[in-house]
Tab-separated table of C-alpha atoms in Angstrom:
chain	number	residue	atom	x	y	z
A	65	MET	CA	85.087	85.371	59.638
A	66	SER	CA	88.477	86.592	60.976
A	67	ALA	CA	90.473	83.918	62.590
A	68	PRO	CA	90.614	84.537	66.541
A	69	VAL	CA	93.519	85.341	68.053
A	70	PHE	CA	95.009	83.216	71.388
A	71	LEU	CA	98.027	83.736	73.390
A	72	VAL	CA	100.586	81.052	73.825
A	73	GLU	CA	104.046	80.884	75.799
A	74	ALA	CA	106.951	82.325	73.615
A	75	GLU	CA	109.048	79.285	74.262
A	76	ARG	CA	106.213	77.016	72.436
A	77	LEU	CA	105.614	79.675	69.658
A	78	ALA	CA	109.369	79.601	69.065
A	79	LYS	CA	109.190	75.861	68.152
A	80	ALA	CA	106.192	76.443	65.569
A	81	ALA	CA	106.906	75.837	62.084
A	82	PRO	CA	104.794	75.118	58.745
A	83	GLY	CA	103.699	71.530	58.783
A	84	ARG	CA	104.129	71.215	62.519
A	85	SER	CA	101.406	71.628	65.337
A	86	VAL	CA	101.205	73.344	68.530
A	87	VAL	CA	99.133	72.437	71.501
A	88	LEU	CA	96.889	75.325	72.947
A	89	ASP	CA	95.781	74.386	76.473
A	90	GLY	CA	95.418	76.077	79.903
A	91	ALA	CA	92.969	79.167	80.104
A	92	GLU	CA	93.421	79.935	76.336
A	93	GLY	CA	92.794	76.459	75.585
A	94	ARG	CA	89.542	76.438	77.695
A	95	HIS	CA	88.185	79.790	76.033
A	96	ALA	CA	88.972	78.333	72.557
A	97	VAL	CA	87.208	75.112	72.912
A	98	SER	CA	84.508	75.610	75.580
A	99	VAL	CA	83.873	79.488	75.128
A	100	ARG	CA	84.529	80.190	71.353
A	101	ARG	CA	83.789	76.372	70.469
A	102	LEU	CA	86.331	76.033	67.958
A	103	ARG	CA	86.264	72.806	65.979
A	104	VAL	CA	88.489	70.887	63.533
A	105	GLY	CA	89.223	72.867	60.530
A	106	GLU	CA	88.600	76.087	61.807
A	107	PRO	CA	91.249	79.004	61.492
A	108	ILE	CA	93.024	80.010	64.201
A	109	VAL	CA	96.040	82.675	65.173
A	110	LEU	CA	98.354	81.988	67.797
A	111	THR	CA	100.883	84.810	69.290
A	112	ASP	CA	103.220	85.158	72.086
A	113	GLY	CA	102.134	89.057	72.564
A	114	GLU	CA	105.674	90.133	71.760
A	115	GLY	CA	105.214	90.359	67.588
A	116	ASN	CA	105.491	86.420	66.663
A	117	GLY	CA	102.379	84.885	65.284
A	118	ALA	CA	101.352	81.307	63.696
A	119	SER	CA	98.333	81.163	61.646
A	120	GLY	CA	96.734	77.644	60.920
A	121	THR	CA	93.758	75.440	61.527
A	122	VAL	CA	92.415	73.520	64.397
A	123	ALA	CA	93.755	69.974	63.773
A	124	SER	CA	92.158	68.226	66.865
A	125	VAL	CA	90.024	68.886	70.043
A	126	GLU	CA	90.548	67.049	73.226
A	127	GLY	CA	88.311	67.624	76.323
A	128	LYS	CA	87.275	71.030	77.391
A	129	ASP	CA	90.433	72.785	77.310
A	130	THR	CA	92.896	71.288	74.701
A	131	LEU	CA	93.366	71.913	71.056
A	132	GLU	CA	96.201	70.993	68.398
A	133	VAL	CA	96.827	73.597	65.895
A	134	ALA	CA	98.304	72.682	62.470
A	135	VAL	CA	100.610	75.671	61.849
A	136	GLU	CA	100.357	76.991	58.035
A	137	SER	CA	102.623	80.155	58.187
A	138	LEU	CA	104.398	82.254	60.493
A	139	ARG	CA	104.469	85.974	60.939
A	140	GLU	CA	106.613	88.481	62.827
A	141	ASP	CA	105.660	92.300	63.417
A	142	PRO	CA	108.879	94.225	63.941
A	143	PRO	CA	108.997	96.619	66.846
A	144	PRO	CA	107.182	100.033	65.884
A	145	SER	CA	108.947	102.874	65.065
A	146	PRO	CA	108.516	105.549	66.272
A	147	SER	CA	106.897	103.825	69.490
A	148	ILE	CA	104.195	105.613	71.211
A	149	THR	CA	104.136	105.415	75.077
A	150	VAL	CA	101.215	107.180	76.783
A	151	VAL	CA	101.534	108.250	80.512
A	152	GLN	CA	97.920	107.750	81.608
A	153	ALA	CA	96.930	109.525	84.935
A	154	LEU	CA	94.797	107.390	87.097
A	155	PRO	CA	91.022	107.742	86.321
A	156	LYS	CA	88.070	107.271	88.545
A	157	GLY	CA	86.246	103.981	88.474
A	158	ASP	CA	86.627	101.606	85.740
A	159	ARG	CA	87.604	104.284	83.208
A	160	GLY	CA	91.156	103.195	83.418
A	161	GLU	CA	90.340	99.877	81.866
A	162	LEU	CA	88.327	101.776	79.193
A	163	ALA	CA	91.504	103.806	78.348
A	164	VAL	CA	93.702	100.730	78.105
A	165	GLU	CA	91.245	99.066	76.008
A	166	THR	CA	90.662	101.658	73.381
A	167	MET	CA	94.480	102.805	73.149
A	168	THR	CA	95.251	99.028	72.689
A	169	GLU	CA	92.834	98.834	69.934
A	170	VAL	CA	93.942	101.804	68.255
A	171	GLY	CA	98.063	100.740	68.518
A	172	VAL	CA	99.661	102.360	71.521
A	173	ASP	CA	102.723	100.522	72.390
A	174	ALA	CA	103.222	101.046	76.142
A	175	VAL	CA	100.957	102.497	78.898
A	176	VAL	CA	102.416	104.105	82.174
A	177	PRO	CA	99.997	104.439	85.008
A	178	TRP	CA	100.696	107.804	86.567
A	179	ALA	CA	100.014	108.883	90.192
A	180	ALA	CA	99.453	112.704	89.533
A	181	SER	CA	98.891	114.960	92.379
A	182	ARG	CA	95.269	115.599	91.119
A	183	CYS	CA	94.209	112.155	90.958
A	184	ILE	CA	91.172	111.029	92.842
A	185	THR	CA	91.738	107.270	92.585
A	186	GLN	CA	94.963	106.223	94.543
A	187	TRP	CA	96.650	103.010	93.954
A	188	LYS	CA	97.876	101.437	97.329
A	189	GLY	CA	98.715	98.128	98.634
A	190	GLU	CA	96.546	95.119	97.561
A	191	ARG	CA	93.954	97.703	95.775
A	192	GLY	CA	96.981	98.975	93.694
A	193	ALA	CA	98.100	95.672	93.054
A	194	LYS	CA	94.740	94.464	91.648
A	195	SER	CA	94.216	97.769	89.617
A	196	LEU	CA	97.593	97.231	87.951
A	197	ALA	CA	96.464	93.570	87.079
A	198	LYS	CA	93.258	94.567	85.738
A	199	TRP	CA	95.041	97.126	83.154
A	200	ARG	CA	97.371	94.338	82.187
A	201	ALA	CA	94.646	91.840	81.520
A	202	THR	CA	92.585	94.368	79.497
A	203	ALA	CA	95.550	95.142	77.208
A	204	ARG	CA	95.954	91.392	76.835
A	205	GLU	CA	92.565	90.664	75.877
A	206	ALA	CA	92.189	94.112	73.651
A	207	GLY	CA	95.457	92.982	71.824
A	208	LYS	CA	93.648	89.504	70.958
A	209	GLN	CA	90.258	91.360	70.005
A	210	ALA	CA	92.297	93.796	67.843
A	211	ARG	CA	94.327	90.702	66.232
A	212	ARG	CA	97.504	92.353	67.354
A	213	LEU	CA	100.667	90.094	67.616
A	214	ARG	CA	102.436	92.577	69.979
A	215	PHE	CA	100.589	93.521	72.934
A	216	PRO	CA	101.200	97.041	74.596
A	217	VAL	CA	103.404	96.942	77.695
A	218	VAL	CA	101.629	98.420	80.697
A	219	HIS	CA	104.400	99.221	83.209
A	220	ASP	CA	104.347	99.824	87.009
A	221	MET	CA	102.738	102.863	88.157
A	222	MET	CA	105.297	105.678	88.179
A	223	THR	CA	105.573	109.177	90.203
A	224	THR	CA	105.932	112.500	88.644
A	225	HIS	CA	109.692	112.181	89.167
A	226	GLN	CA	109.775	108.965	87.346
A	227	VAL	CA	107.668	110.138	84.562
A	228	ALA	CA	110.057	113.142	83.970
A	229	GLY	CA	112.818	110.599	83.755
A	230	LEU	CA	110.662	108.882	80.914
A	231	LEU	CA	110.144	112.173	79.084
A	232	GLY	CA	113.741	113.027	79.352
A	233	GLY	CA	114.744	109.829	77.187
A	234	ALA	CA	112.220	110.269	74.392
A	235	ASP	CA	112.768	111.819	71.004
A	236	LEU	CA	109.280	113.510	71.537
A	237	ALA	CA	108.027	114.365	74.890
A	238	ALA	CA	104.556	116.127	75.024
A	239	VAL	CA	101.892	116.857	77.518
A	240	LEU	CA	98.262	117.210	76.692
A	241	HIS	CA	97.115	120.453	78.054
A	242	GLU	CA	94.195	122.905	77.002
A	243	GLU	CA	96.463	125.805	77.333
A	244	GLY	CA	99.047	124.462	75.152
A	245	ALA	CA	100.159	126.934	72.715
A	246	GLN	CA	100.658	124.603	69.778
A	247	PRO	CA	98.303	121.852	68.581
A	248	LEU	CA	99.343	118.316	68.742
A	249	ALA	CA	98.742	117.746	65.114
A	250	ALA	CA	101.216	120.588	63.946
A	251	VAL	CA	104.265	119.220	66.119
A	252	PRO	CA	107.027	117.723	64.134
A	253	LEU	CA	107.285	113.997	64.743
A	254	PRO	CA	110.348	111.953	64.890
A	255	ASP	CA	110.970	109.470	61.846
A	256	SER	CA	112.122	106.828	64.522
A	257	GLY	CA	112.580	106.311	68.257
A	258	SER	CA	110.015	107.235	70.773
A	259	ILE	CA	107.225	109.381	71.678
A	260	VAL	CA	105.988	109.788	74.970
A	261	LEU	CA	102.645	111.504	75.792
A	262	VAL	CA	101.129	112.468	79.039
A	263	VAL	CA	97.554	112.401	79.816
A	264	GLY	CA	96.507	114.275	83.056
A	265	PRO	CA	93.714	113.375	85.397
A	266	GLU	CA	90.206	114.866	85.578
A	267	GLY	CA	91.321	117.934	87.396
A	268	GLY	CA	94.238	118.516	84.905
A	269	VAL	CA	98.132	118.660	85.261
A	270	CYS	CA	99.015	121.127	87.990
A	271	PRO	CA	101.747	123.894	87.267
A	272	GLU	CA	104.125	122.224	89.558
A	273	GLU	CA	104.005	118.922	87.259
A	274	ILE	CA	104.087	121.109	83.998
A	275	ASP	CA	107.317	122.852	85.202
A	276	THR	CA	108.975	119.474	85.920
A	277	PHE	CA	107.974	118.073	82.723
A	278	ALA	CA	109.158	121.219	81.008
A	279	ALA	CA	112.435	120.880	82.693
A	280	ALA	CA	112.713	117.429	81.171
A	281	GLY	CA	112.003	118.602	77.701
A	282	ALA	CA	108.230	118.145	77.471
A	283	LYS	CA	106.035	120.814	75.897
A	284	PRO	CA	102.217	121.327	76.553
A	285	TYR	CA	100.119	120.611	73.312
A	286	ARG	CA	96.414	120.955	72.785
A	287	LEU	CA	94.251	118.558	71.095
A	288	GLY	CA	91.601	120.592	69.512
A	289	GLN	CA	88.937	123.101	70.863
A	290	SER	CA	87.257	120.673	72.933
A	291	VAL	CA	88.431	119.175	76.368
A	292	LEU	CA	88.350	115.415	76.343
A	293	ARG	CA	88.089	113.119	79.301
A	294	THR	CA	91.236	111.514	80.796
A	295	SER	CA	89.926	108.304	79.597
A	296	THR	CA	89.396	109.518	75.886
A	297	ALA	CA	92.198	112.043	75.312
A	298	GLY	CA	95.070	109.371	75.115
A	299	VAL	CA	93.289	107.321	72.442
A	300	ALA	CA	92.509	110.532	70.480
A	301	ALA	CA	95.867	111.707	70.523
A	302	THR	CA	97.408	108.321	69.743
A	303	ALA	CA	95.301	108.149	66.499
A	304	ALA	CA	96.234	111.580	65.675
A	305	LEU	CA	100.038	110.524	65.983
A	306	LEU	CA	99.581	107.380	64.286
A	307	THR	CA	97.948	109.066	61.218
A	308	ARG	CA	101.307	111.145	60.855
A	309	THR	CA	103.787	108.640	61.646
A	310	GLY	CA	103.137	106.426	58.376
A	311	ARG	CA	102.095	103.493	60.834
A	312	TRP	CA	98.577	103.498	59.648
A	313	GLY	CA	99.677	103.380	55.986
């Protein structure tokens, strides 16, 4: 059985070393002890979600929310190159969490919620804050489930103008669009730097947004013959890119 992954503070993990111990407590400790029911001697992995990890075994369990981990080895995942950021238009219902979950499992590095003009869902006030928190919690839990040491960053929601600025600084800027002249699978990829990919809402990216993104250097590309839902297009595109960047090698 694969060792489960739990999140710890970066400061605590920074003090870890083979032969030393790290305490896991709080909500993560409670999940490890009371939900996963880890016992002494079982394997466990700790990470700060920023690329640093420690593998070891449970040395002791105290109460319902605290255990001590005997560290056996350390590992560091360097920042990926090229990085992949998906600008995800706000889907309906809970499909946003589904999109974040599957993209995290596949290997996306950052997700940007985007308030596209054709989005039915609107993030405003307290509802927007709760929705953003759900996306971030989803990325965190999916990162742990996928046994990643570096979790994707979920940025604050961006406007079309802000997305255009993000696209302008990318080494490859692309917009998924069913009328794209070129398939995404054929576009030349950078060896390093950043790839920013825009996924539109259920109603598609409007012409004005296409023009704004084109002015920032982003071209429209199609995935294939079929049209995917906004909640699945990002994961399919990320997978297609990762197979060609060598990051899956």
